Coordinates of C-alpha atoms in Angstrom, one line a residue:
M151 CA 19.3 82.1 -1.4
I152 CA 22.8 81.4 -2.7
I153 CA 23.1 79.0 -5.6
A154 CA 26.4 78.0 -7.2
P155 CA 26.5 79.4 -10.7
P156 CA 27.5 77.2 -13.6
R157 CA 31.3 77.0 -14.0
S158 CA 32.1 78.9 -17.2
D159 CA 35.8 79.0 -16.7
I160 CA 36.5 75.3 -17.7
P161 CA 37.4 74.8 -21.4
P162 CA 34.7 72.5 -23.0
S163 CA 37.4 70.5 -24.6
A164 CA 39.1 69.6 -21.3
R165 CA 38.7 65.9 -20.7
G166 CA 40.3 62.6 -19.9
A167 CA 43.6 62.3 -18.1
T168 CA 44.2 66.1 -18.1
L169 CA 41.5 66.4 -15.5
L170 CA 43.1 63.9 -13.1
G171 CA 45.4 64.8 -10.2
P172 CA 43.8 66.6 -7.3
A173 CA 42.6 63.4 -5.6
L174 CA 46.0 61.8 -5.9
V175 CA 47.5 64.7 -4.0
A176 CA 44.8 64.6 -1.3
G177 CA 45.2 60.8 -1.2
V178 CA 48.7 61.3 0.2
A179 CA 47.0 61.8 3.6
Y180 CA 46.0 58.1 3.5
V181 CA 49.6 56.8 3.3
D182 CA 51.2 59.2 5.7
P183 CA 53.6 58.0 8.4
G184 CA 50.8 57.8 10.9
N185 CA 49.3 54.9 8.9
V186 CA 52.4 52.8 8.8
A187 CA 52.6 51.6 12.4
S188 CA 48.9 50.8 12.7
N189 CA 48.9 48.7 9.6
M190 CA 52.1 46.9 10.5
T191 CA 50.8 46.3 14.0
A192 CA 47.6 44.9 12.7
G193 CA 49.4 42.4 10.4
A194 CA 52.0 41.4 13.0
Q195 CA 49.6 40.8 15.8
Y196 CA 46.5 39.5 14.0
G197 CA 47.7 38.2 10.7
Y198 CA 45.2 38.6 7.9
L199 CA 42.2 39.1 10.3
L200 CA 41.7 42.9 9.8
V201 CA 42.1 43.1 6.0
W202 CA 38.4 43.9 5.8
V203 CA 38.8 46.9 8.1
V204 CA 41.3 48.6 5.7
V205 CA 38.9 47.9 2.8
V206 CA 35.9 49.4 4.6
A207 CA 38.0 52.4 5.6
N208 CA 38.9 53.0 1.9
V209 CA 35.3 52.8 0.8
I210 CA 34.3 55.5 3.4
A211 CA 37.3 57.6 2.3
W212 CA 36.2 57.4 -1.3
L213 CA 32.8 58.9 -0.4
V214 CA 34.2 61.7 1.8
Q215 CA 36.9 62.7 -0.6
Y216 CA 34.5 62.8 -3.5
L217 CA 32.1 65.1 -1.6
S218 CA 35.0 67.4 -0.8
A219 CA 36.2 67.5 -4.4
K220 CA 32.6 67.9 -5.6
L221 CA 32.2 71.0 -3.4
G222 CA 35.3 72.6 -5.0
V223 CA 34.4 71.6 -8.5
V224 CA 30.8 73.0 -8.5
T225 CA 31.3 76.1 -6.4
G226 CA 34.9 77.0 -7.4
R227 CA 35.6 77.6 -3.7
S228 CA 37.1 75.6 -0.9
L229 CA 35.3 74.3 2.2
P230 CA 37.1 76.9 4.5
E231 CA 36.1 79.7 2.2
I232 CA 32.4 78.7 2.2
L233 CA 32.4 78.3 6.0
G234 CA 34.1 81.7 6.3
D235 CA 31.1 83.2 4.5
R236 CA 28.5 81.2 6.4
L237 CA 29.9 82.0 9.8
K238 CA 28.8 85.6 10.1
H239 CA 30.3 86.5 13.4
K240 CA 34.0 87.2 13.6
A241 CA 34.3 85.4 16.9
A242 CA 32.8 82.2 15.5
R243 CA 35.2 82.3 12.5
R244 CA 38.1 82.7 14.8
A245 CA 37.0 79.9 17.1
Y246 CA 36.5 77.6 14.1
W247 CA 39.9 78.6 12.8
V248 CA 41.6 77.8 16.1
Q249 CA 40.4 74.2 16.1
A250 CA 41.3 73.8 12.4
E251 CA 44.7 75.3 13.0
L252 CA 45.3 72.9 15.8
V253 CA 44.4 70.1 13.5
A254 CA 46.9 71.4 10.9
M255 CA 49.6 71.5 13.6
A256 CA 48.7 67.9 14.7
T257 CA 49.0 66.8 11.1
D258 CA 52.4 68.4 10.7
I259 CA 53.6 66.7 13.9
A260 CA 52.9 63.2 12.4
E261 CA 54.3 64.1 9.0
V262 CA 57.5 65.8 10.1
I263 CA 58.3 63.1 12.7
G264 CA 57.8 60.5 10.0
G265 CA 60.2 62.3 7.7
A266 CA 62.7 62.8 10.5
V267 CA 62.6 59.2 11.5
A268 CA 63.1 58.1 7.9
L269 CA 66.2 60.4 7.5
Q270 CA 67.6 59.0 10.7
L271 CA 67.1 55.4 9.5
L272 CA 68.6 56.1 6.1
F273 CA 71.5 58.5 7.0
G274 CA 71.8 58.6 10.8
I275 CA 70.7 62.2 10.8
P276 CA 69.5 63.4 14.3
L277 CA 65.8 63.7 14.6
L278 CA 65.7 67.5 15.1
L279 CA 67.9 68.1 12.0
G280 CA 65.8 65.6 10.1
G281 CA 62.7 67.5 11.1
V282 CA 64.2 70.8 9.8
I283 CA 65.1 69.2 6.5
T284 CA 61.6 67.8 6.1
G285 CA 60.1 71.2 6.8
V286 CA 62.4 73.0 4.4
V287 CA 61.7 70.5 1.6
S288 CA 57.9 70.9 2.2
M289 CA 58.4 74.7 2.1
A290 CA 60.1 74.3 -1.3
L291 CA 57.1 72.2 -2.6
L292 CA 54.7 74.9 -1.4
M293 CA 56.7 77.6 -3.1
L294 CA 56.5 75.5 -6.3
Q295 CA 52.7 75.4 -6.0
G296 CA 52.5 79.1 -5.3
R297 CA 54.8 80.2 -8.2
R298 CA 54.1 77.5 -10.9
G299 CA 50.5 76.7 -10.2
A300 CA 48.6 73.5 -9.3
R301 CA 49.9 71.2 -12.1
P302 CA 53.6 71.1 -11.3
F303 CA 52.8 70.7 -7.6
E304 CA 50.6 67.7 -8.4
F305 CA 53.3 66.2 -10.6
V306 CA 55.9 66.3 -7.7
V307 CA 53.5 65.0 -5.1
I308 CA 52.2 62.2 -7.3
G309 CA 55.8 61.3 -8.0
L310 CA 56.5 61.0 -4.3
L311 CA 53.3 58.9 -4.0
A312 CA 54.7 56.6 -6.6
I313 CA 57.9 56.2 -4.5
V314 CA 55.7 55.5 -1.5
T315 CA 53.8 52.8 -3.3
I316 CA 56.9 51.0 -4.7
G317 CA 58.8 51.2 -1.4
F318 CA 56.0 49.9 0.8
L319 CA 54.9 47.2 -1.6
A320 CA 58.3 45.9 -2.7
G321 CA 58.4 43.4 0.2
L322 CA 55.4 41.6 -1.2
F323 CA 57.4 40.4 -4.2
V324 CA 60.0 38.9 -1.8
A325 CA 57.4 37.4 0.6
P326 CA 54.0 37.0 -1.1
P327 CA 51.0 36.8 1.2
D328 CA 48.9 33.6 1.4
P329 CA 46.0 34.1 -1.2
A330 CA 43.5 32.0 0.7
A331 CA 44.3 33.8 4.0
T332 CA 44.0 37.2 2.3
L333 CA 40.5 36.3 1.0
G334 CA 39.6 35.0 4.4
G335 CA 40.6 38.4 5.8
L336 CA 37.8 40.0 3.8
V337 CA 35.2 38.4 6.1
P338 CA 34.3 40.8 8.9
R339 CA 35.1 39.4 12.3
F340 CA 37.2 39.9 15.4
A341 CA 39.4 37.7 17.5
D342 CA 39.4 39.5 20.9
T343 CA 39.0 42.9 22.4
G344 CA 42.5 43.8 21.2
S345 CA 41.5 43.3 17.6
V346 CA 38.4 45.4 18.1
L347 CA 40.5 48.2 19.5
L348 CA 43.0 48.0 16.6
A349 CA 40.2 47.9 14.1
T350 CA 38.6 51.0 15.7
S351 CA 42.0 52.7 15.5
I352 CA 42.4 52.0 11.8
L353 CA 38.8 53.1 11.0
G354 CA 38.8 56.1 13.3
A355 CA 42.0 57.5 11.9
T356 CA 41.0 57.0 8.2
I357 CA 39.6 60.4 7.5
M358 CA 42.0 63.2 8.1
P359 CA 40.4 66.6 8.6
H360 CA 43.1 68.4 6.6
A361 CA 42.5 66.1 3.6
I362 CA 38.8 67.3 3.5
Y363 CA 39.8 70.9 3.7
A364 CA 42.6 70.5 1.1
H365 CA 40.7 68.5 -1.5
S366 CA 38.1 71.2 -2.2
A367 CA 40.9 73.7 -2.5
L368 CA 42.9 71.5 -4.8
T369 CA 40.0 71.2 -7.2
R370 CA 39.5 75.0 -7.0
D371 CA 43.1 75.7 -7.8
R372 CA 43.1 73.3 -10.7
F373 CA 39.9 74.3 -12.3
G374 CA 39.7 77.9 -11.5
T375 CA 37.6 80.1 -9.2
V376 CA 34.2 81.6 -9.6
P377 CA 32.4 83.7 -6.9
L378 CA 29.1 82.7 -5.5
H379 CA 26.3 85.2 -6.1
P380 CA 22.6 85.4 -5.3
G381 CA 20.1 84.2 -7.9
G382 CA 22.2 81.9 -10.0
D383 CA 20.3 79.6 -12.4
P384 CA 21.4 75.9 -11.9
E385 CA 19.6 74.9 -15.1
T386 CA 21.6 76.9 -17.7
P387 CA 23.0 75.3 -20.9
R388 CA 26.6 75.5 -19.5
R389 CA 26.0 72.6 -17.1
T390 CA 27.9 70.1 -19.3
P391 CA 31.4 71.2 -18.2
I392 CA 30.5 70.6 -14.6
A393 CA 29.1 67.2 -15.4
R394 CA 32.3 66.3 -17.2
L395 CA 34.4 67.5 -14.3
L396 CA 32.4 65.5 -11.8
T397 CA 32.8 62.3 -13.9
A398 CA 36.5 62.9 -14.1
T399 CA 36.6 63.6 -10.4
R400 CA 34.9 60.3 -9.6
W401 CA 37.6 58.5 -11.6
D402 CA 40.3 60.6 -10.0
V403 CA 39.1 59.8 -6.5
T404 CA 38.7 56.1 -7.4
L405 CA 42.3 55.9 -8.7
A406 CA 43.6 57.7 -5.6
M407 CA 41.8 55.4 -3.2
V408 CA 42.8 52.3 -5.1
V409 CA 46.5 53.4 -4.8
A410 CA 46.1 54.3 -1.1
G411 CA 44.1 51.2 -0.4
A412 CA 46.7 49.0 -2.1
V413 CA 49.5 50.5 -0.1
N414 CA 47.6 50.2 3.3
V415 CA 46.5 46.6 2.6
G416 CA 49.9 45.8 1.2
M417 CA 51.6 46.9 4.5
L418 CA 49.2 44.8 6.5
L419 CA 49.7 41.8 4.3
L420 CA 53.5 42.2 4.4
A421 CA 53.4 42.2 8.2
A422 CA 51.0 39.3 8.3
A423 CA 53.2 37.2 6.0
T424 CA 56.6 38.0 7.5
L425 CA 56.2 39.4 11.0
P426 CA 53.6 37.3 12.9
G427 CA 54.2 37.6 16.6
V428 CA 57.2 40.0 16.1
S429 CA 57.2 42.7 18.8
G430 CA 58.0 46.3 18.4
T431 CA 56.2 46.8 15.1
D432 CA 54.0 49.4 16.6
S433 CA 56.7 52.1 16.1
L434 CA 58.2 53.3 12.8
E435 CA 61.7 52.3 13.9
G436 CA 60.5 48.9 15.1
A437 CA 58.6 48.2 11.8
H438 CA 61.7 49.1 9.8
A439 CA 64.0 47.0 12.0
A440 CA 61.7 44.0 11.7
I441 CA 61.3 44.3 7.9
S442 CA 65.1 44.6 7.5
A443 CA 65.7 41.5 9.7
Q444 CA 63.1 39.4 8.0
L445 CA 63.4 40.4 4.3
G446 CA 66.9 41.8 4.1
P447 CA 68.5 45.3 4.0
V448 CA 67.4 46.2 0.5
I449 CA 63.7 45.9 1.4
G450 CA 64.5 47.7 4.6
V451 CA 66.0 50.6 2.6
L452 CA 63.1 50.7 0.2
F453 CA 60.7 50.8 3.2
A454 CA 62.7 53.8 4.7
V455 CA 62.8 55.6 1.4
A456 CA 59.0 55.2 1.1
L457 CA 58.6 56.5 4.7
L458 CA 60.7 59.6 3.7
A459 CA 58.7 60.2 0.6
S460 CA 55.5 59.8 2.6
G461 CA 56.6 62.4 5.2
L462 CA 57.8 64.9 2.6
A463 CA 54.6 64.6 0.4
S464 CA 52.1 64.6 3.3
T465 CA 53.7 67.5 5.2
A466 CA 53.5 69.6 2.0
V467 CA 49.9 68.8 1.6
G468 CA 49.2 69.4 5.3
A469 CA 50.8 72.8 5.1
Y470 CA 48.8 73.6 2.0
A471 CA 45.7 72.7 3.9
G472 CA 46.7 75.0 6.8
A473 CA 47.3 77.9 4.5
E474 CA 43.9 77.4 2.9
I475 CA 42.2 77.2 6.4
M476 CA 43.7 80.5 7.4
H477 CA 42.8 82.2 4.1
G478 CA 39.2 80.9 4.1
L479 CA 38.3 81.5 7.7
L480 CA 40.3 84.6 8.5
R481 CA 40.2 86.0 5.0
M482 CA 43.9 86.8 5.1
R483 CA 47.1 85.5 3.6
I484 CA 50.5 85.7 5.2
P485 CA 54.0 85.0 3.6
M486 CA 54.5 81.3 2.9
V487 CA 57.6 81.1 5.1
T488 CA 55.7 82.6 8.1
R489 CA 52.7 80.4 7.5
R490 CA 54.9 77.2 7.3
L491 CA 56.6 78.1 10.6
V492 CA 53.3 78.3 12.4
T493 CA 52.7 74.6 12.0
L494 CA 56.4 73.5 11.8
V495 CA 57.6 74.9 15.1
P496 CA 55.4 72.6 17.3
A497 CA 56.7 69.5 15.5
L498 CA 60.3 70.7 15.9
A499 CA 59.8 71.5 19.5
I500 CA 58.6 68.0 20.2
L501 CA 61.7 66.6 18.5
A502 CA 64.0 69.0 20.4
L503 CA 62.5 67.9 23.7
G504 CA 63.3 64.3 22.9
V505 CA 59.7 63.1 23.1
D506 CA 59.3 59.5 21.9
P507 CA 58.3 59.7 18.2
T508 CA 55.7 57.0 18.5
F509 CA 54.1 58.6 21.5
A510 CA 54.0 62.0 19.6
L511 CA 52.3 60.2 16.7
V512 CA 49.6 58.9 19.1
L513 CA 49.0 62.3 20.5
S514 CA 48.7 63.8 17.0
Q515 CA 46.0 61.3 16.1
V516 CA 44.1 62.2 19.3
A517 CA 44.1 65.9 18.2
L518 CA 43.0 64.9 14.7
S519 CA 40.1 63.0 16.3
F520 CA 38.8 66.2 17.8
G521 CA 38.8 67.9 14.4
I522 CA 36.8 65.2 12.5
P523 CA 33.3 66.5 13.3
F524 CA 34.2 70.1 12.4
A525 CA 35.2 69.1 8.9
L526 CA 33.0 66.2 8.1
V527 CA 29.6 67.4 9.3
P528 CA 29.7 70.7 7.4
L529 CA 30.9 68.9 4.3
V530 CA 27.9 66.5 4.3
V531 CA 25.5 69.4 5.1
L532 CA 26.8 71.7 2.4
T533 CA 26.9 69.2 -0.4
A534 CA 23.3 68.2 0.4
Q535 CA 22.1 71.8 0.0
R536 CA 20.6 73.1 -3.3
R537 CA 21.5 76.6 -2.1
T538 CA 25.1 75.6 -2.3
L539 CA 25.4 73.2 -5.2
G540 CA 22.2 73.9 -7.1
R541 CA 21.1 70.9 -9.2
H542 CA 24.4 69.1 -8.3
A543 CA 23.4 68.7 -4.7
N544 CA 23.6 65.2 -3.3
R545 CA 20.9 62.7 -4.0
L546 CA 19.1 61.3 -1.0
W547 CA 21.2 58.1 -0.9
T548 CA 24.4 60.0 -1.1
T549 CA 23.4 62.2 1.8
V550 CA 22.3 59.2 3.8
A551 CA 25.6 57.4 3.1
G552 CA 27.6 60.5 4.0
S553 CA 25.6 60.9 7.2
V554 CA 26.2 57.3 8.2
A555 CA 29.9 57.6 7.5
A556 CA 30.0 60.8 9.6
V557 CA 28.2 59.3 12.5
L558 CA 30.4 56.1 12.3
L559 CA 33.7 58.0 12.2
I560 CA 32.7 60.5 14.9
A561 CA 31.6 57.6 17.2
L562 CA 34.8 55.6 16.5
N563 CA 37.0 58.7 17.3
A564 CA 35.0 59.3 20.4
L565 CA 35.5 55.7 21.5
L566 CA 39.3 56.0 20.9
L567 CA 39.4 59.2 23.0
W568 CA 37.5 57.5 25.8
L569 CA 39.7 54.4 25.8
L570 CA 42.8 56.7 25.8
F571 CA 41.7 58.9 28.7
T572 CA 40.4 56.0 30.8
G573 CA 43.4 53.8 30.1
S574 CA 41.2 50.9 29.0

């Protein structure tokens, strides 16, 4: 039996704000370019109706990201590393890596396209060149993480997250939403089949597989590593540092989800207040054009800057997740430049071929849907096992809640795939 040993590598004096950060980096996945069009479309087409969907999505996201962070905190290892150990057969590890690698590529497609579109909106840069610039900047961020450690990387990504927050929410100060209608949007209900489909899309795309893989690795990198070994005692006196870390992690995840939730709800409210009935908001370019026309060029520029920051931050985190997936499952590391090109080339190929950016974003979300079960189910199972987390294993209600969330998200993604392939 394998039990996570107590973490002895965390200074007992570490506390407070110094323990925050990993969740804010992982939280970038919830404000990536793929979220913008869906939130703007929801607000433009249905007003305040689907505010509750975004709130529910964030509650689910809190639980999932906490479980991922908890796994990394207690074991000192990432989810891919643990799965690499549990999958005994080399063929099984490679098969698992293939699907996870495809997820990483799909993630990069959405993020790189978002950054490229933002550069085109701001500076008129061609999409392909914009994609290259986005990839190069993300590579620089990854090199910062590799050479300077977790903390500087966190500072840069959190700074970009702050730009995303300001840029996407600035319009609310120019066109405040209706308070009564906003409160009314918290009541769960639908208007028609179209609103059901859009709600399913918002919920089904909430949890990104790469964010689950990345968060456990981010906490490992921040708080150090400690190998699993047989026969560890989960009841040793050194349990206090882990308890302190888990408390800080809950606050970290809460802060990250509050920020991400505010940005997503804010985008929906902005569209509901200023773009009701406006067509074309289901694309990044259309959303920007509509915002600029309704609220003025300054708000339009802030929106585009936020989109750029979103693309840069999220593609760096996505590439970080891809590197961790390869290391954990294949037990190998390759040079950062080579690793970055593995996931960047497909995104650049799509831009070079002139594929419609919005269509490419839709396809990337489909690929991510296939990856949800492979990340979410093992996460819930592992965090419920005493052999993995010792006395820090999930309580019954946490496991039940995680299982319900997993079933819900998998069902919603399956529904989205069925609707797409049947043309419904």
